[in-house]
Amino acid sequence: MMKVKLKLKEFFDNFVKVMLRPEMAILPGQLAYFFVLAIVPTITLISYEAALLNLSTDVIFDFIGSAFSPDIANMLLNTTDANKGGFGFFMVIVVGYFIASNGPASIIVTSNTIYGEKQEGFFRRRLKAIIMTFFLVLLFIFMLIVPVFGNKIVKLFEFVNLNSSITKNVGTVMLFLQGPITWLIMYFFIKILYTMAPNKRVRSKNVGYGALFTSVSWIIITYIYSYYINNIAHYSTFYGGLANLVILMFWIYLLAYAFTIGMALNYRKEEVELEKTGTINLNK
């Protein structure tokens, strides 16, 4: 029990020191801005990859609608509507991929600022950002596949005419596991981004602290905000046609803020560990 209290005290001490850093007033907003720029190209890529995996656009609609609202899902998916095929669409994907990499490029700049590292040249940073974009798209694809895979297993049990109670139990188990599996995938990919982003060698084990904070924060923010916009908020009364954009931008800003805090927590923990080994002195 005492160890738990000490761990919590250490976490809150680190959290307060991170929040007091001057960069925290600037970096989340910058990151959110580039996330907004990248969201439509990213969803275009996700839609295309989902089509290659024979996933219905209804799956993507439900996925986005559960996080935002059906209106926002309609807005985003209508924006990405295109004929899938031909040189023209190939160019749309290439350009979309490049524009979508603005989000990861901003993550790289943010991480180098937090870690106090020199910024890389444009082309090297862009190449790394494109690779990180690939992992981001994979993250969302996996988050789409998990519930579909669960439904396929349930349908398979129904197809072989097993006892209805067994099928029902399997369905309950798959429904229960969808959340934890999705959260684990999210945690894994956030760790990859935290490891790749800084212009220095960062071990995967050293970013688990911030990745866990970011994963939990994203889950809480998404669920609370999803409930809020679907059951409480009435933005149309105040903003009219801008309601969807307000919801989308605010949600992205909260995610960007949590992501930046998680990255700063990783750096802070690394500083504390170096202080304990006598490598650096934080009180200087």
PDB file of C-alpha atoms in Angstrom:
ATOM      1  CA  MET A   1       0.000   0.000   0.000  1.00  0.00           C
ATOM      2  CA  MET A   2       2.866   2.328   0.854  1.00  0.00           C
ATOM      3  CA  LYS A   3       4.490   1.635  -2.524  1.00  0.00           C
ATOM      4  CA  VAL A   4       1.260   2.539  -4.308  1.00  0.00           C
ATOM      5  CA  LYS A   5       1.081   5.848  -2.423  1.00  0.00           C
ATOM      6  CA  LEU A   6       4.697   6.622  -3.302  1.00  0.00           C
ATOM      7  CA  LYS A   7       4.066   5.793  -6.965  1.00  0.00           C
ATOM      8  CA  LEU A   8       0.993   8.033  -7.032  1.00  0.00           C
ATOM      9  CA  LYS A   9       2.896  10.844  -5.324  1.00  0.00           C
ATOM     10  CA  GLU A  10       5.734  10.487  -7.846  1.00  0.00           C
ATOM     11  CA  PHE A  11       3.248  10.542 -10.729  1.00  0.00           C
ATOM     12  CA  PHE A  12       1.458  13.671  -9.501  1.00  0.00           C
ATOM     13  CA  ASP A  13       4.774  15.423  -8.807  1.00  0.00           C
ATOM     14  CA  ASN A  14       5.916  14.660 -12.353  1.00  0.00           C
ATOM     15  CA  PHE A  15       2.520  15.652 -13.754  1.00  0.00           C
ATOM     16  CA  VAL A  16       2.574  19.055 -12.027  1.00  0.00           C
ATOM     17  CA  LYS A  17       6.134  19.771 -13.175  1.00  0.00           C
ATOM     18  CA  VAL A  18       5.218  18.799 -16.741  1.00  0.00           C
ATOM     19  CA  MET A  19       2.142  21.036 -16.741  1.00  0.00           C
ATOM     20  CA  LEU A  20       4.224  23.991 -15.511  1.00  0.00           C
ATOM     21  CA  ARG A  21       6.594  23.767 -18.486  1.00  0.00           C
ATOM     22  CA  PRO A  22       6.198  26.828 -20.795  1.00  0.00           C
ATOM     23  CA  GLU A  23       5.959  24.589 -23.875  1.00  0.00           C
ATOM     24  CA  MET A  24       2.694  23.069 -22.616  1.00  0.00           C
ATOM     25  CA  ALA A  25       0.909  26.344 -23.392  1.00  0.00           C
ATOM     26  CA  ILE A  26       1.948  26.148 -27.063  1.00  0.00           C
ATOM     27  CA  LEU A  27       2.736  22.612 -28.236  1.00  0.00           C
ATOM     28  CA  PRO A  28      -0.718  20.964 -27.804  1.00  0.00           C
ATOM     29  CA  GLY A  29      -2.382  23.679 -29.904  1.00  0.00           C
ATOM     30  CA  GLN A  30       0.226  23.352 -32.655  1.00  0.00           C
ATOM     31  CA  LEU A  31      -0.115  19.580 -32.642  1.00  0.00           C
ATOM     32  CA  ALA A  32      -3.927  19.794 -32.759  1.00  0.00           C
ATOM     33  CA  TYR A  33      -3.752  22.217 -35.717  1.00  0.00           C
ATOM     34  CA  PHE A  34      -1.743  19.765 -37.810  1.00  0.00           C
ATOM     35  CA  PHE A  35      -3.963  16.881 -36.657  1.00  0.00           C
ATOM     36  CA  VAL A  36      -6.950  18.796 -38.060  1.00  0.00           C
ATOM     37  CA  LEU A  37      -5.108  19.325 -41.360  1.00  0.00           C
ATOM     38  CA  ALA A  38      -4.265  15.635 -41.522  1.00  0.00           C
ATOM     39  CA  ILE A  39      -7.613  14.118 -40.526  1.00  0.00           C
ATOM     40  CA  VAL A  40      -9.363  14.078 -43.926  1.00  0.00           C
ATOM     41  CA  PRO A  41      -6.350  12.640 -45.846  1.00  0.00           C
ATOM     42  CA  THR A  42      -5.875  10.095 -43.058  1.00  0.00           C
ATOM     43  CA  ILE A  43      -9.503   8.965 -43.223  1.00  0.00           C
ATOM     44  CA  THR A  44      -9.160   8.760 -47.026  1.00  0.00           C
ATOM     45  CA  LEU A  45      -6.237   6.372 -46.546  1.00  0.00           C
ATOM     46  CA  ILE A  46      -8.139   4.384 -43.917  1.00  0.00           C
ATOM     47  CA  SER A  47     -11.168   4.108 -46.225  1.00  0.00           C
ATOM     48  CA  TYR A  48      -8.987   2.872 -49.075  1.00  0.00           C
ATOM     49  CA  GLU A  49      -7.152   0.330 -46.919  1.00  0.00           C
ATOM     50  CA  ALA A  50     -10.462  -0.833 -45.440  1.00  0.00           C
ATOM     51  CA  ALA A  51     -11.796  -1.360 -48.971  1.00  0.00           C
ATOM     52  CA  LEU A  52      -8.758  -3.527 -49.765  1.00  0.00           C
ATOM     53  CA  LEU A  53      -9.644  -5.617 -46.700  1.00  0.00           C
ATOM     54  CA  ASN A  54     -13.278  -5.844 -47.883  1.00  0.00           C
ATOM     55  CA  LEU A  55     -14.507  -3.842 -44.902  1.00  0.00           C
ATOM     56  CA  SER A  56     -17.781  -2.034 -45.507  1.00  0.00           C
ATOM     57  CA  THR A  57     -17.887   1.761 -45.225  1.00  0.00           C
ATOM     58  CA  ASP A  58     -20.618   1.132 -42.634  1.00  0.00           C
ATOM     59  CA  VAL A  59     -17.885  -0.187 -40.327  1.00  0.00           C
ATOM     60  CA  ILE A  60     -15.930   3.061 -40.734  1.00  0.00           C
ATOM     61  CA  PHE A  61     -19.124   5.079 -40.281  1.00  0.00           C
ATOM     62  CA  ASP A  62     -19.947   3.274 -37.020  1.00  0.00           C
ATOM     63  CA  PHE A  63     -16.355   3.648 -35.811  1.00  0.00           C
ATOM     64  CA  ILE A  64     -16.263   7.425 -36.402  1.00  0.00           C
ATOM     65  CA  GLY A  65     -19.873   7.898 -35.313  1.00  0.00           C
ATOM     66  CA  SER A  66     -19.228   6.206 -31.969  1.00  0.00           C
ATOM     67  CA  ALA A  67     -16.373   8.606 -31.225  1.00  0.00           C
ATOM     68  CA  PHE A  68     -17.966  11.794 -32.539  1.00  0.00           C
ATOM     69  CA  SER A  69     -21.524  11.723 -33.832  1.00  0.00           C
ATOM     70  CA  PRO A  70     -23.329  10.403 -36.949  1.00  0.00           C
ATOM     71  CA  ASP A  71     -23.339  13.932 -38.411  1.00  0.00           C
ATOM     72  CA  ILE A  72     -19.555  14.207 -38.187  1.00  0.00           C
ATOM     73  CA  ALA A  73     -19.153  10.702 -39.635  1.00  0.00           C
ATOM     74  CA  ASN A  74     -21.301  11.744 -42.602  1.00  0.00           C
ATOM     75  CA  MET A  75     -19.291  14.922 -43.085  1.00  0.00           C
ATOM     76  CA  LEU A  76     -15.905  13.166 -43.054  1.00  0.00           C
ATOM     77  CA  LEU A  77     -16.894  10.165 -45.165  1.00  0.00           C
ATOM     78  CA  ASN A  78     -18.601  12.342 -47.764  1.00  0.00           C
ATOM     79  CA  THR A  79     -15.377  14.330 -48.019  1.00  0.00           C
ATOM     80  CA  THR A  80     -13.394  11.181 -48.754  1.00  0.00           C
ATOM     81  CA  ASP A  81     -15.831   9.843 -51.355  1.00  0.00           C
ATOM     82  CA  ALA A  82     -14.013   9.019 -54.591  1.00  0.00           C
ATOM     83  CA  ASN A  83     -13.769   6.422 -57.351  1.00  0.00           C
ATOM     84  CA  LYS A  84     -11.387   3.807 -56.069  1.00  0.00           C
ATOM     85  CA  GLY A  85      -9.246   3.030 -59.070  1.00  0.00           C
ATOM     86  CA  GLY A  86      -7.190   4.557 -61.837  1.00  0.00           C
ATOM     87  CA  PHE A  87      -4.217   6.865 -61.915  1.00  0.00           C
ATOM     88  CA  GLY A  88      -6.233   9.819 -60.606  1.00  0.00           C
ATOM     89  CA  PHE A  89      -7.180   8.045 -57.407  1.00  0.00           C
ATOM     90  CA  PHE A  90      -3.621   6.765 -57.016  1.00  0.00           C
ATOM     91  CA  MET A  91      -2.412  10.371 -57.095  1.00  0.00           C
ATOM     92  CA  VAL A  92      -5.080  11.315 -54.538  1.00  0.00           C
ATOM     93  CA  ILE A  93      -3.717   8.614 -52.221  1.00  0.00           C
ATOM     94  CA  VAL A  94      -0.095   9.744 -52.699  1.00  0.00           C
ATOM     95  CA  VAL A  95      -0.923  13.411 -52.104  1.00  0.00           C
ATOM     96  CA  GLY A  96      -3.244  12.467 -49.234  1.00  0.00           C
ATOM     97  CA  TYR A  97      -0.483  10.402 -47.647  1.00  0.00           C
ATOM     98  CA  PHE A  98       1.922  13.341 -47.890  1.00  0.00           C
ATOM     99  CA  ILE A  99      -0.599  15.782 -46.382  1.00  0.00           C
ATOM    100  CA  ALA A 100      -1.566  13.289 -43.673  1.00  0.00           C
ATOM    101  CA  SER A 101       2.100  13.114 -42.657  1.00  0.00           C
ATOM    102  CA  ASN A 102       1.775  16.714 -41.388  1.00  0.00           C
ATOM    103  CA  GLY A 103       0.329  15.259 -38.193  1.00  0.00           C
ATOM    104  CA  PRO A 104       3.282  12.943 -37.432  1.00  0.00           C
ATOM    105  CA  ALA A 105       5.701  15.676 -38.594  1.00  0.00           C
ATOM    106  CA  SER A 106       4.249  17.906 -35.898  1.00  0.00           C
ATOM    107  CA  ILE A 107       4.670  15.057 -33.386  1.00  0.00           C
ATOM    108  CA  ILE A 108       8.367  14.924 -34.314  1.00  0.00           C
ATOM    109  CA  VAL A 109       8.807  18.681 -33.828  1.00  0.00           C
ATOM    110  CA  THR A 110       6.918  18.520 -30.521  1.00  0.00           C
ATOM    111  CA  SER A 111       9.010  15.616 -29.218  1.00  0.00           C
ATOM    112  CA  ASN A 112      12.306  17.273 -30.176  1.00  0.00           C
ATOM    113  CA  THR A 113      11.191  20.452 -28.398  1.00  0.00           C
ATOM    114  CA  ILE A 114      10.317  18.508 -25.238  1.00  0.00           C
ATOM    115  CA  TYR A 115      13.532  16.457 -25.308  1.00  0.00           C
ATOM    116  CA  GLY A 116      15.641  19.532 -26.117  1.00  0.00           C
ATOM    117  CA  GLU A 117      16.941  17.975 -29.332  1.00  0.00           C
ATOM    118  CA  LYS A 118      17.955  19.808 -32.504  1.00  0.00           C
ATOM    119  CA  GLN A 119      15.282  19.673 -35.216  1.00  0.00           C
ATOM    120  CA  GLU A 120      16.069  17.483 -38.220  1.00  0.00           C
ATOM    121  CA  GLY A 121      16.193  18.705 -41.816  1.00  0.00           C
ATOM    122  CA  PHE A 122      12.914  18.898 -43.747  1.00  0.00           C
ATOM    123  CA  PHE A 123      13.400  15.809 -45.923  1.00  0.00           C
ATOM    124  CA  ARG A 124      14.650  13.572 -43.132  1.00  0.00           C
ATOM    125  CA  ARG A 125      11.805  14.689 -40.856  1.00  0.00           C
ATOM    126  CA  ARG A 126       9.251  14.192 -43.633  1.00  0.00           C
ATOM    127  CA  LEU A 127      10.523  10.671 -44.369  1.00  0.00           C
ATOM    128  CA  LYS A 128      10.189   9.740 -40.697  1.00  0.00           C
ATOM    129  CA  ALA A 129       6.730  11.357 -40.625  1.00  0.00           C
ATOM    130  CA  ILE A 130       5.592   9.274 -43.611  1.00  0.00           C
ATOM    131  CA  ILE A 131       6.708   6.083 -41.840  1.00  0.00           C
ATOM    132  CA  MET A 132       4.872   7.191 -38.688  1.00  0.00           C
ATOM    133  CA  THR A 133       1.768   7.931 -40.796  1.00  0.00           C
ATOM    134  CA  PHE A 134       1.846   4.310 -41.938  1.00  0.00           C
ATOM    135  CA  PHE A 135       1.745   3.171 -38.300  1.00  0.00           C
ATOM    136  CA  LEU A 136      -1.106   5.594 -37.549  1.00  0.00           C
ATOM    137  CA  VAL A 137      -3.156   4.214 -40.428  1.00  0.00           C
ATOM    138  CA  LEU A 138      -2.380   0.680 -39.216  1.00  0.00           C
ATOM    139  CA  LEU A 139      -3.589   1.660 -35.740  1.00  0.00           C
ATOM    140  CA  PHE A 140      -6.977   2.773 -37.034  1.00  0.00           C
ATOM    141  CA  ILE A 141      -7.245  -0.242 -39.357  1.00  0.00           C
ATOM    142  CA  PHE A 142      -6.667  -2.607 -36.415  1.00  0.00           C
ATOM    143  CA  MET A 143      -9.229  -0.689 -34.374  1.00  0.00           C
ATOM    144  CA  LEU A 144     -11.688  -1.250 -37.234  1.00  0.00           C
ATOM    145  CA  ILE A 145     -10.829  -4.931 -37.640  1.00  0.00           C
ATOM    146  CA  VAL A 146     -11.149  -5.980 -33.966  1.00  0.00           C
ATOM    147  CA  PRO A 147     -14.965  -5.560 -33.701  1.00  0.00           C
ATOM    148  CA  VAL A 148     -15.477  -6.992 -37.209  1.00  0.00           C
ATOM    149  CA  PHE A 149     -13.319 -10.012 -36.341  1.00  0.00           C
ATOM    150  CA  GLY A 150     -15.366 -10.577 -33.190  1.00  0.00           C
ATOM    151  CA  ASN A 151     -18.626 -10.474 -35.152  1.00  0.00           C
ATOM    152  CA  LYS A 152     -17.218 -12.948 -37.704  1.00  0.00           C
ATOM    153  CA  ILE A 153     -16.428 -15.440 -34.924  1.00  0.00           C
ATOM    154  CA  VAL A 154     -19.967 -15.157 -33.542  1.00  0.00           C
ATOM    155  CA  LYS A 155     -21.438 -15.671 -37.039  1.00  0.00           C
ATOM    156  CA  LEU A 156     -19.200 -18.719 -37.515  1.00  0.00           C
ATOM    157  CA  PHE A 157     -20.639 -20.291 -34.351  1.00  0.00           C
ATOM    158  CA  GLU A 158     -24.143 -19.478 -35.599  1.00  0.00           C
ATOM    159  CA  PHE A 159     -23.328 -21.025 -38.998  1.00  0.00           C
ATOM    160  CA  VAL A 160     -22.252 -24.389 -37.540  1.00  0.00           C
ATOM    161  CA  ASN A 161     -25.523 -24.477 -35.548  1.00  0.00           C
ATOM    162  CA  LEU A 162     -23.990 -24.804 -32.111  1.00  0.00           C
ATOM    163  CA  ASN A 163     -26.124 -24.557 -29.009  1.00  0.00           C
ATOM    164  CA  SER A 164     -27.673 -21.086 -28.811  1.00  0.00           C
ATOM    165  CA  SER A 165     -26.434 -20.610 -25.239  1.00  0.00           C
ATOM    166  CA  ILE A 166     -22.851 -21.342 -26.373  1.00  0.00           C
ATOM    167  CA  THR A 167     -23.185 -18.848 -29.220  1.00  0.00           C
ATOM    168  CA  LYS A 168     -24.583 -16.274 -26.817  1.00  0.00           C
ATOM    169  CA  ASN A 169     -21.718 -16.836 -24.371  1.00  0.00           C
ATOM    170  CA  VAL A 170     -19.135 -16.528 -27.157  1.00  0.00           C
ATOM    171  CA  GLY A 171     -20.778 -13.287 -28.272  1.00  0.00           C
ATOM    172  CA  THR A 172     -20.637 -11.940 -24.711  1.00  0.00           C
ATOM    173  CA  VAL A 173     -16.948 -12.855 -24.367  1.00  0.00           C
ATOM    174  CA  MET A 174     -16.054 -11.263 -27.714  1.00  0.00           C
ATOM    175  CA  LEU A 175     -17.982  -8.120 -26.802  1.00  0.00           C
ATOM    176  CA  PHE A 176     -16.096  -7.974 -23.498  1.00  0.00           C
ATOM    177  CA  LEU A 177     -12.699  -8.527 -25.158  1.00  0.00           C
ATOM    178  CA  GLN A 178     -13.170  -5.955 -27.939  1.00  0.00           C
ATOM    179  CA  GLY A 179     -12.481  -3.073 -25.584  1.00  0.00           C
ATOM    180  CA  PRO A 180      -9.305  -4.424 -23.902  1.00  0.00           C
ATOM    181  CA  ILE A 181      -7.864  -5.679 -27.211  1.00  0.00           C
ATOM    182  CA  THR A 182      -8.481  -2.299 -28.859  1.00  0.00           C
ATOM    183  CA  TRP A 183      -6.918  -0.490 -25.886  1.00  0.00           C
ATOM    184  CA  LEU A 184      -3.870  -2.779 -25.975  1.00  0.00           C
ATOM    185  CA  ILE A 185      -3.400  -2.118 -29.700  1.00  0.00           C
ATOM    186  CA  MET A 186      -3.704   1.625 -29.074  1.00  0.00           C
ATOM    187  CA  TYR A 187      -1.092   1.448 -26.290  1.00  0.00           C
ATOM    188  CA  PHE A 188       1.297  -0.531 -28.505  1.00  0.00           C
ATOM    189  CA  PHE A 189       1.119   1.932 -31.413  1.00  0.00           C
ATOM    190  CA  ILE A 190       1.429   4.989 -29.146  1.00  0.00           C
ATOM    191  CA  LYS A 191       4.624   3.429 -27.766  1.00  0.00           C
ATOM    192  CA  ILE A 192       5.921   3.098 -31.330  1.00  0.00           C
ATOM    193  CA  LEU A 193       5.202   6.773 -32.051  1.00  0.00           C
ATOM    194  CA  TYR A 194       6.843   7.899 -28.803  1.00  0.00           C
ATOM    195  CA  THR A 195       9.902   5.778 -29.599  1.00  0.00           C
ATOM    196  CA  MET A 196      10.268   6.973 -33.197  1.00  0.00           C
ATOM    197  CA  ALA A 197       9.464  10.674 -32.815  1.00  0.00           C
ATOM    198  CA  PRO A 198      12.436  12.193 -30.914  1.00  0.00           C
ATOM    199  CA  ASN A 199      15.693  12.874 -32.740  1.00  0.00           C
ATOM    200  CA  LYS A 200      17.508  10.635 -30.273  1.00  0.00           C
ATOM    201  CA  ARG A 201      17.544   6.980 -29.369  1.00  0.00           C
ATOM    202  CA  VAL A 202      14.671   6.249 -27.013  1.00  0.00           C
ATOM    203  CA  ARG A 203      14.139   2.719 -25.734  1.00  0.00           C
ATOM    204  CA  SER A 204      10.656   1.280 -25.913  1.00  0.00           C
ATOM    205  CA  LYS A 205      10.672   0.449 -22.186  1.00  0.00           C
ATOM    206  CA  ASN A 206      11.272   4.129 -21.381  1.00  0.00           C
ATOM    207  CA  VAL A 207       8.072   5.335 -23.067  1.00  0.00           C
ATOM    208  CA  GLY A 208       5.602   2.937 -21.450  1.00  0.00           C
ATOM    209  CA  TYR A 209       4.905   5.455 -18.664  1.00  0.00           C
ATOM    210  CA  GLY A 210       3.635   8.171 -21.010  1.00  0.00           C
ATOM    211  CA  ALA A 211       2.040   5.714 -23.438  1.00  0.00           C
ATOM    212  CA  LEU A 212      -0.096   4.282 -20.636  1.00  0.00           C
ATOM    213  CA  PHE A 213      -1.143   7.780 -19.538  1.00  0.00           C
ATOM    214  CA  THR A 214      -2.011   8.773 -23.119  1.00  0.00           C
ATOM    215  CA  SER A 215      -3.940   5.560 -23.825  1.00  0.00           C
ATOM    216  CA  VAL A 216      -6.025   5.872 -20.662  1.00  0.00           C
ATOM    217  CA  SER A 217      -6.562   9.596 -21.283  1.00  0.00           C
ATOM    218  CA  TRP A 218      -7.684   9.010 -24.882  1.00  0.00           C
ATOM    219  CA  ILE A 219     -10.140   6.327 -23.764  1.00  0.00           C
ATOM    220  CA  ILE A 220     -11.593   8.506 -20.993  1.00  0.00           C
ATOM    221  CA  ILE A 221     -11.743  11.650 -23.166  1.00  0.00           C
ATOM    222  CA  THR A 222     -13.410   9.782 -26.031  1.00  0.00           C
ATOM    223  CA  TYR A 223     -16.013   8.030 -23.888  1.00  0.00           C
ATOM    224  CA  ILE A 224     -16.908  11.100 -21.821  1.00  0.00           C
ATOM    225  CA  TYR A 225     -17.032  13.368 -24.833  1.00  0.00           C
ATOM    226  CA  SER A 226     -18.969  10.849 -26.911  1.00  0.00           C
ATOM    227  CA  TYR A 227     -21.556  10.620 -24.141  1.00  0.00           C
ATOM    228  CA  TYR A 228     -21.613  14.405 -23.819  1.00  0.00           C
ATOM    229  CA  ILE A 229     -22.236  15.159 -27.484  1.00  0.00           C
ATOM    230  CA  ASN A 230     -24.833  12.407 -27.855  1.00  0.00           C
ATOM    231  CA  ASN A 231     -26.807  13.014 -24.669  1.00  0.00           C
ATOM    232  CA  ILE A 232     -26.165  16.489 -23.282  1.00  0.00           C
ATOM    233  CA  ALA A 233     -24.712  19.021 -25.697  1.00  0.00           C
ATOM    234  CA  HIS A 234     -26.831  21.052 -28.087  1.00  0.00           C
ATOM    235  CA  TYR A 235     -24.220  22.903 -30.065  1.00  0.00           C
ATOM    236  CA  SER A 236     -26.546  23.682 -32.953  1.00  0.00           C
ATOM    237  CA  THR A 237     -28.372  26.189 -30.721  1.00  0.00           C
ATOM    238  CA  PHE A 238     -25.247  28.336 -30.531  1.00  0.00           C
ATOM    239  CA  TYR A 239     -23.133  27.454 -33.561  1.00  0.00           C
ATOM    240  CA  GLY A 240     -25.621  26.355 -36.216  1.00  0.00           C
ATOM    241  CA  GLY A 241     -23.848  24.646 -39.121  1.00  0.00           C
ATOM    242  CA  LEU A 242     -20.454  24.947 -37.398  1.00  0.00           C
ATOM    243  CA  ALA A 243     -21.491  22.524 -34.647  1.00  0.00           C
ATOM    244  CA  ASN A 244     -19.753  19.516 -36.213  1.00  0.00           C
ATOM    245  CA  LEU A 245     -16.491  21.393 -36.706  1.00  0.00           C
ATOM    246  CA  VAL A 246     -16.526  22.691 -33.132  1.00  0.00           C
ATOM    247  CA  ILE A 247     -17.012  19.155 -31.796  1.00  0.00           C
ATOM    248  CA  LEU A 248     -14.313  17.720 -34.049  1.00  0.00           C
ATOM    249  CA  MET A 249     -11.692  20.391 -33.291  1.00  0.00           C
ATOM    250  CA  PHE A 250     -12.260  20.359 -29.531  1.00  0.00           C
ATOM    251  CA  TRP A 251     -11.996  16.563 -29.385  1.00  0.00           C
ATOM    252  CA  ILE A 252      -8.756  16.610 -31.390  1.00  0.00           C
ATOM    253  CA  TYR A 253      -7.330  19.360 -29.169  1.00  0.00           C
ATOM    254  CA  LEU A 254      -7.969  17.279 -26.047  1.00  0.00           C
ATOM    255  CA  LEU A 255      -6.295  14.247 -27.641  1.00  0.00           C
ATOM    256  CA  ALA A 256      -3.310  16.359 -28.710  1.00  0.00           C
ATOM    257  CA  TYR A 257      -3.002  17.776 -25.193  1.00  0.00           C
ATOM    258  CA  ALA A 258      -3.022  14.300 -23.631  1.00  0.00           C
ATOM    259  CA  PHE A 259      -0.502  13.079 -26.225  1.00  0.00           C
ATOM    260  CA  THR A 260       1.858  15.971 -25.453  1.00  0.00           C
ATOM    261  CA  ILE A 261       1.547  15.418 -21.693  1.00  0.00           C
ATOM    262  CA  GLY A 262       2.356  11.721 -22.152  1.00  0.00           C
ATOM    263  CA  MET A 263       5.468  12.589 -24.141  1.00  0.00           C
ATOM    264  CA  ALA A 264       6.568  15.130 -21.526  1.00  0.00           C
ATOM    265  CA  LEU A 265       5.974  12.576 -18.748  1.00  0.00           C
ATOM    266  CA  ASN A 266       8.328  10.165 -20.523  1.00  0.00           C
ATOM    267  CA  TYR A 267      11.022  12.823 -20.668  1.00  0.00           C
ATOM    268  CA  ARG A 268      10.442  13.820 -17.042  1.00  0.00           C
ATOM    269  CA  LYS A 269      10.722  10.191 -15.897  1.00  0.00           C
ATOM    270  CA  GLU A 270      13.938   9.834 -17.886  1.00  0.00           C
ATOM    271  CA  GLU A 271      15.307  12.960 -16.171  1.00  0.00           C
ATOM    272  CA  VAL A 272      14.415  11.607 -12.723  1.00  0.00           C
ATOM    273  CA  GLU A 273      16.112   8.267 -13.449  1.00  0.00           C
ATOM    274  CA  LEU A 274      19.251  10.049 -14.668  1.00  0.00           C
ATOM    275  CA  GLU A 275      19.210  12.155 -11.506  1.00  0.00           C
ATOM    276  CA  LYS A 276      19.041   8.998  -9.365  1.00  0.00           C
ATOM    277  CA  THR A 277      22.084   7.548 -11.148  1.00  0.00           C
ATOM    278  CA  GLY A 278      23.965  10.832 -10.728  1.00  0.00           C
ATOM    279  CA  THR A 279      24.247  11.420 -14.485  1.00  0.00           C
ATOM    280  CA  ILE A 280      22.560  14.830 -14.286  1.00  0.00           C
ATOM    281  CA  ASN A 281      21.411  17.172 -11.549  1.00  0.00           C
ATOM    282  CA  LEU A 282      17.885  18.508 -11.989  1.00  0.00           C
ATOM    283  CA  ASN A 283      18.400  21.155  -9.333  1.00  0.00           C
ATOM    284  CA  LYS A 284      21.052  23.005 -11.284  1.00  0.00           C
TER     285      LYS A 284
END
